Amino acid sequence: MPCSITWPAKPSPRPSPDVGITAGSFDHKKFALFLRSLAYSLRMRRFLLAVSLLLAVAVPATAEPIKYAFDYDDSNIGFFYVFDGEEFEGSFKKFTGDVVLDFQKPSNSSVNVTIDTNSAQTSVFLATDALKSPKVLAVRKYPEMSFVSRSARREGNGAIVTGDLTVRDVTRPVQLDVTVFRDQGTEPTERDNLILRVKTSINRSDYNAGGYPEMVEDEIKIDVRARINRIK
């Protein structure tokens, strides 16, 4: 297994009298031996530095995109809306999908999700009914909404995933801010069981779902927390 190379914490000691330099004498043989030793040491340092740099940038040849399945019992597609000046929370309880993550080349990553619109819930019964009504999601006519990713790129500690969101048969591009987490206490190399945090915002009116504008603001904030498990 490759391992990093730790350089000495202290510099090599300077020549001492026992290598041929004294106050009153000069030993040519010992001094020549010292020079050869120094040259060899410098060559080795350059060689080891080159090796350490190579190891630092090397990517395992076996690195491949990893396929994941959602843990539906430990995942939540949440959203926030403002009603009469106050923010409320809701969620979709049923969805299906798949995730592919490539930690070496994020552009190979993808996520596809289909949501059961009738599974929408809020903390207010009347708001839930209004959300499912023909003026907003129209769940009887449009039982599903979906997201299909088109591209992904690294951004800071996470990624930006761009794709198509379809609601009420209206498809528009959206950008998702995606961050991947591992459980606390797991190894840094853990890739089998992870957590996705996804955030974005949309306007209801862009999808012909802008009913009750006098009471509910147009912008909807989406906040997804999903546990994903590696498919083996």
CSV table of C-alpha atoms in Angstrom, one decimal:
chain,number,residue,atom,x,y,z
A,1,MET,CA,0.0,0.0,0.0
A,2,PRO,CA,1.3,3.5,-0.8
A,3,CYS,CA,2.2,5.6,2.2
A,4,SER,CA,3.3,9.2,2.6
A,5,ILE,CA,6.9,10.0,3.3
A,6,THR,CA,7.6,12.0,6.4
A,7,TRP,CA,10.6,14.3,6.1
A,8,PRO,CA,12.9,14.6,9.2
A,9,ALA,CA,11.8,17.2,11.7
A,10,LYS,CA,15.4,18.5,12.1
A,11,PRO,CA,18.0,19.3,9.4
A,12,SER,CA,21.0,17.0,9.0
A,13,PRO,CA,23.9,18.0,11.4
A,14,ARG,CA,26.8,20.0,10.1
A,15,PRO,CA,30.2,18.4,9.7
A,16,SER,CA,31.9,17.8,13.0
A,17,PRO,CA,35.6,17.5,13.7
A,18,ASP,CA,35.5,13.7,13.4
A,19,VAL,CA,34.8,13.9,9.6
A,20,GLY,CA,38.1,15.6,8.9
A,21,ILE,CA,37.8,19.3,9.7
A,22,THR,CA,39.8,20.3,12.8
A,23,ALA,CA,41.3,23.5,14.0
A,24,GLY,CA,44.8,22.5,13.0
A,25,SER,CA,44.6,19.8,10.3
A,26,PHE,CA,42.7,18.9,7.1
A,27,ASP,CA,42.1,15.3,6.1
A,28,HIS,CA,41.5,15.2,2.3
A,29,LYS,CA,40.3,11.6,2.3
A,30,LYS,CA,37.7,12.2,5.0
A,31,PHE,CA,36.6,15.4,3.4
A,32,ALA,CA,36.1,13.7,0.0
A,33,LEU,CA,34.1,11.0,1.7
A,34,PHE,CA,32.0,13.7,3.3
A,35,LEU,CA,31.3,15.4,-0.1
A,36,ARG,CA,30.3,12.1,-1.7
A,37,SER,CA,28.0,11.3,1.2
A,38,LEU,CA,26.5,14.8,0.9
A,39,ALA,CA,25.9,14.4,-2.8
A,40,TYR,CA,24.3,11.1,-2.4
A,41,SER,CA,22.0,12.5,0.3
A,42,LEU,CA,20.9,15.3,-1.9
A,43,ARG,CA,20.2,13.0,-4.8
A,44,MET,CA,18.1,10.7,-2.5
A,45,ARG,CA,16.2,13.7,-1.2
A,46,ARG,CA,15.3,14.8,-4.7
A,47,PHE,CA,14.3,11.2,-5.6
A,48,LEU,CA,12.2,10.8,-2.5
A,49,LEU,CA,10.5,14.2,-3.1
A,50,ALA,CA,9.6,13.1,-6.6
A,51,VAL,CA,8.1,9.8,-5.4
A,52,SER,CA,6.1,11.6,-2.7
A,53,LEU,CA,4.7,14.0,-5.2
A,54,LEU,CA,3.8,11.2,-7.5
A,55,LEU,CA,2.0,9.3,-4.7
A,56,ALA,CA,0.1,12.5,-3.7
A,57,VAL,CA,-1.5,12.9,-7.1
A,58,ALA,CA,-1.9,9.3,-8.1
A,59,VAL,CA,-5.5,8.0,-8.6
A,60,PRO,CA,-6.2,4.3,-8.2
A,61,ALA,CA,-6.8,2.7,-11.5
A,62,THR,CA,-9.7,0.7,-10.1
A,63,ALA,CA,-11.7,3.8,-9.1
A,64,GLU,CA,-15.1,3.6,-10.6
A,65,PRO,CA,-18.5,5.3,-10.1
A,66,ILE,CA,-20.5,3.8,-7.3
A,67,LYS,CA,-24.2,3.0,-7.5
A,68,TYR,CA,-26.4,3.6,-4.5
A,69,ALA,CA,-29.9,2.9,-3.4
A,70,PHE,CA,-32.0,5.1,-1.2
A,71,ASP,CA,-32.9,4.0,2.3
A,72,TYR,CA,-36.5,5.2,2.1
A,73,ASP,CA,-37.1,4.7,5.9
A,74,ASP,CA,-34.3,7.2,6.7
A,75,SER,CA,-34.8,9.8,4.0
A,76,ASN,CA,-36.9,12.9,3.7
A,77,ILE,CA,-37.7,15.2,0.8
A,78,GLY,CA,-38.6,18.4,2.7
A,79,PHE,CA,-39.7,21.8,1.6
A,80,PHE,CA,-40.5,25.2,3.2
A,81,TYR,CA,-43.2,27.7,2.2
A,82,VAL,CA,-44.3,31.0,3.6
A,83,PHE,CA,-47.9,31.4,4.5
A,84,ASP,CA,-49.2,34.7,5.7
A,85,GLY,CA,-45.7,35.9,6.4
A,86,GLU,CA,-44.7,32.8,8.5
A,87,GLU,CA,-42.6,29.9,7.3
A,88,PHE,CA,-43.9,26.4,7.5
A,89,GLU,CA,-42.5,23.0,6.6
A,90,GLY,CA,-43.7,20.1,4.6
A,91,SER,CA,-42.4,16.9,3.0
A,92,PHE,CA,-43.1,14.1,0.5
A,93,LYS,CA,-43.3,10.7,2.1
A,94,LYS,CA,-43.0,8.5,-1.0
A,95,PHE,CA,-40.4,8.5,-3.8
A,96,THR,CA,-38.2,6.3,-5.8
A,97,GLY,CA,-34.8,6.9,-7.4
A,98,ASP,CA,-31.1,6.0,-7.8
A,99,VAL,CA,-27.8,7.7,-7.2
A,100,VAL,CA,-24.4,7.3,-8.8
A,101,LEU,CA,-21.3,9.0,-7.2
A,102,ASP,CA,-17.9,9.2,-8.7
A,103,PHE,CA,-15.5,10.7,-6.1
A,104,GLN,CA,-12.6,11.0,-8.5
A,105,LYS,CA,-14.6,12.5,-11.4
A,106,PRO,CA,-17.8,14.2,-10.2
A,107,SER,CA,-19.0,14.8,-13.7
A,108,ASN,CA,-19.8,11.1,-13.9
A,109,SER,CA,-22.2,11.4,-10.9
A,110,SER,CA,-26.0,11.4,-11.4
A,111,VAL,CA,-29.3,11.4,-9.5
A,112,ASN,CA,-32.8,10.5,-10.7
A,113,VAL,CA,-35.8,10.8,-8.5
A,114,THR,CA,-39.6,10.3,-9.0
A,115,ILE,CA,-41.9,11.7,-6.3
A,116,ASP,CA,-45.5,10.6,-5.5
A,117,THR,CA,-47.2,14.0,-5.3
A,118,ASN,CA,-50.1,12.6,-3.3
A,119,SER,CA,-47.7,11.8,-0.5
A,120,ALA,CA,-47.2,15.5,0.2
A,121,GLN,CA,-47.8,16.5,3.8
A,122,THR,CA,-47.6,19.7,5.9
A,123,SER,CA,-48.1,20.5,9.5
A,124,VAL,CA,-51.5,22.1,8.7
A,125,PHE,CA,-54.3,19.9,7.5
A,126,LEU,CA,-56.0,22.6,5.4
A,127,ALA,CA,-52.6,23.5,3.8
A,128,THR,CA,-52.1,19.9,2.8
A,129,ASP,CA,-55.4,19.9,1.1
A,130,ALA,CA,-54.6,23.1,-0.7
A,131,LEU,CA,-51.3,21.8,-1.8
A,132,LYS,CA,-52.8,18.7,-3.4
A,133,SER,CA,-55.6,20.7,-5.1
A,134,PRO,CA,-55.9,21.6,-8.8
A,135,LYS,CA,-54.6,25.1,-8.1
A,136,VAL,CA,-51.2,23.7,-6.9
A,137,LEU,CA,-50.0,20.2,-7.5
A,138,ALA,CA,-53.2,18.8,-8.9
A,139,VAL,CA,-52.3,15.3,-7.7
A,140,ARG,CA,-55.1,13.5,-9.4
A,141,LYS,CA,-54.1,14.7,-12.8
A,142,TYR,CA,-50.3,14.8,-12.1
A,143,PRO,CA,-49.6,11.9,-9.7
A,144,GLU,CA,-45.8,12.3,-10.1
A,145,MET,CA,-43.1,14.9,-10.3
A,146,SER,CA,-39.5,14.0,-11.2
A,147,PHE,CA,-35.9,15.2,-11.3
A,148,VAL,CA,-33.3,13.9,-13.8
A,149,SER,CA,-29.7,15.1,-13.6
A,150,ARG,CA,-27.8,16.3,-16.7
A,151,SER,CA,-24.5,17.3,-15.3
A,152,ALA,CA,-22.4,17.6,-12.1
A,153,ARG,CA,-19.4,19.5,-11.0
A,154,ARG,CA,-17.3,19.9,-7.9
A,155,GLU,CA,-18.0,23.1,-5.9
A,156,GLY,CA,-16.2,23.8,-2.6
A,157,ASN,CA,-16.9,20.8,-0.3
A,158,GLY,CA,-19.8,19.6,-2.3
A,159,ALA,CA,-21.1,19.6,-5.9
A,160,ILE,CA,-23.5,21.4,-8.1
A,161,VAL,CA,-25.9,19.1,-9.9
A,162,THR,CA,-27.9,20.5,-12.8
A,163,GLY,CA,-30.9,18.8,-14.2
A,164,ASP,CA,-34.6,18.9,-15.2
A,165,LEU,CA,-37.4,19.2,-12.7
A,166,THR,CA,-40.8,18.3,-14.0
A,167,VAL,CA,-44.0,19.4,-12.1
A,168,ARG,CA,-47.4,19.3,-13.7
A,169,ASP,CA,-45.9,18.3,-17.0
A,170,VAL,CA,-43.8,21.5,-17.0
A,171,THR,CA,-40.0,20.8,-17.2
A,172,ARG,CA,-37.5,23.4,-16.3
A,173,PRO,CA,-33.8,23.3,-15.4
A,174,VAL,CA,-32.7,23.6,-11.8
A,175,GLN,CA,-29.4,23.5,-9.9
A,176,LEU,CA,-29.0,21.5,-6.7
A,177,ASP,CA,-26.4,22.1,-4.0
A,178,VAL,CA,-25.3,18.7,-3.0
A,179,THR,CA,-23.2,17.7,0.0
A,180,VAL,CA,-22.2,14.1,0.9
A,181,PHE,CA,-21.6,13.1,4.5
A,182,ARG,CA,-20.5,10.0,6.3
A,183,ASP,CA,-21.7,9.0,9.8
A,184,GLN,CA,-19.7,10.3,12.7
A,185,GLY,CA,-17.1,7.9,13.9
A,186,THR,CA,-16.7,6.1,10.6
A,187,GLU,CA,-13.4,5.9,8.7
A,188,PRO,CA,-12.5,8.7,6.2
A,189,THR,CA,-12.6,6.1,3.4
A,190,GLU,CA,-16.2,5.0,4.2
A,191,ARG,CA,-18.2,4.9,1.0
A,192,ASP,CA,-20.8,2.2,1.7
A,193,ASN,CA,-23.4,4.1,3.7
A,194,LEU,CA,-23.6,7.9,3.2
A,195,ILE,CA,-25.9,10.8,3.7
A,196,LEU,CA,-26.9,13.3,0.9
A,197,ARG,CA,-28.0,16.8,1.7
A,198,VAL,CA,-29.6,18.6,-1.2
A,199,LYS,CA,-30.8,22.2,-1.3
A,200,THR,CA,-32.4,24.4,-3.9
A,201,SER,CA,-35.4,26.7,-4.4
A,202,ILE,CA,-38.0,27.1,-7.1
A,203,ASN,CA,-40.9,29.3,-7.9
A,204,ARG,CA,-44.4,27.7,-8.0
A,205,SER,CA,-45.6,29.9,-10.8
A,206,ASP,CA,-42.9,28.5,-13.1
A,207,TYR,CA,-44.7,25.2,-13.0
A,208,ASN,CA,-48.3,26.5,-13.2
A,209,ALA,CA,-48.6,25.6,-9.5
A,210,GLY,CA,-49.0,29.2,-8.2
A,211,GLY,CA,-52.4,28.9,-6.6
A,212,TYR,CA,-53.4,31.0,-3.6
A,213,PRO,CA,-50.8,33.7,-4.3
A,214,GLU,CA,-52.6,36.1,-1.9
A,215,MET,CA,-51.7,33.8,1.0
A,216,VAL,CA,-48.7,31.7,0.0
A,217,GLU,CA,-45.4,33.2,-1.4
A,218,ASP,CA,-44.2,32.0,-4.8
A,219,GLU,CA,-40.8,30.7,-3.7
A,220,ILE,CA,-40.5,27.2,-2.3
A,221,LYS,CA,-37.2,26.1,-0.6
A,222,ILE,CA,-36.4,22.4,-1.0
A,223,ASP,CA,-34.2,20.6,1.6
A,224,VAL,CA,-33.5,16.9,1.1
A,225,ARG,CA,-31.8,14.6,3.6
A,226,ALA,CA,-31.4,11.1,2.2
A,227,ARG,CA,-29.5,8.1,3.4
A,228,ILE,CA,-28.0,6.1,0.6
A,229,ASN,CA,-26.5,2.5,0.7
A,230,ARG,CA,-24.0,1.1,-1.8
A,231,ILE,CA,-25.4,-1.5,-4.1
A,232,LYS,CA,-23.1,-4.5,-3.9
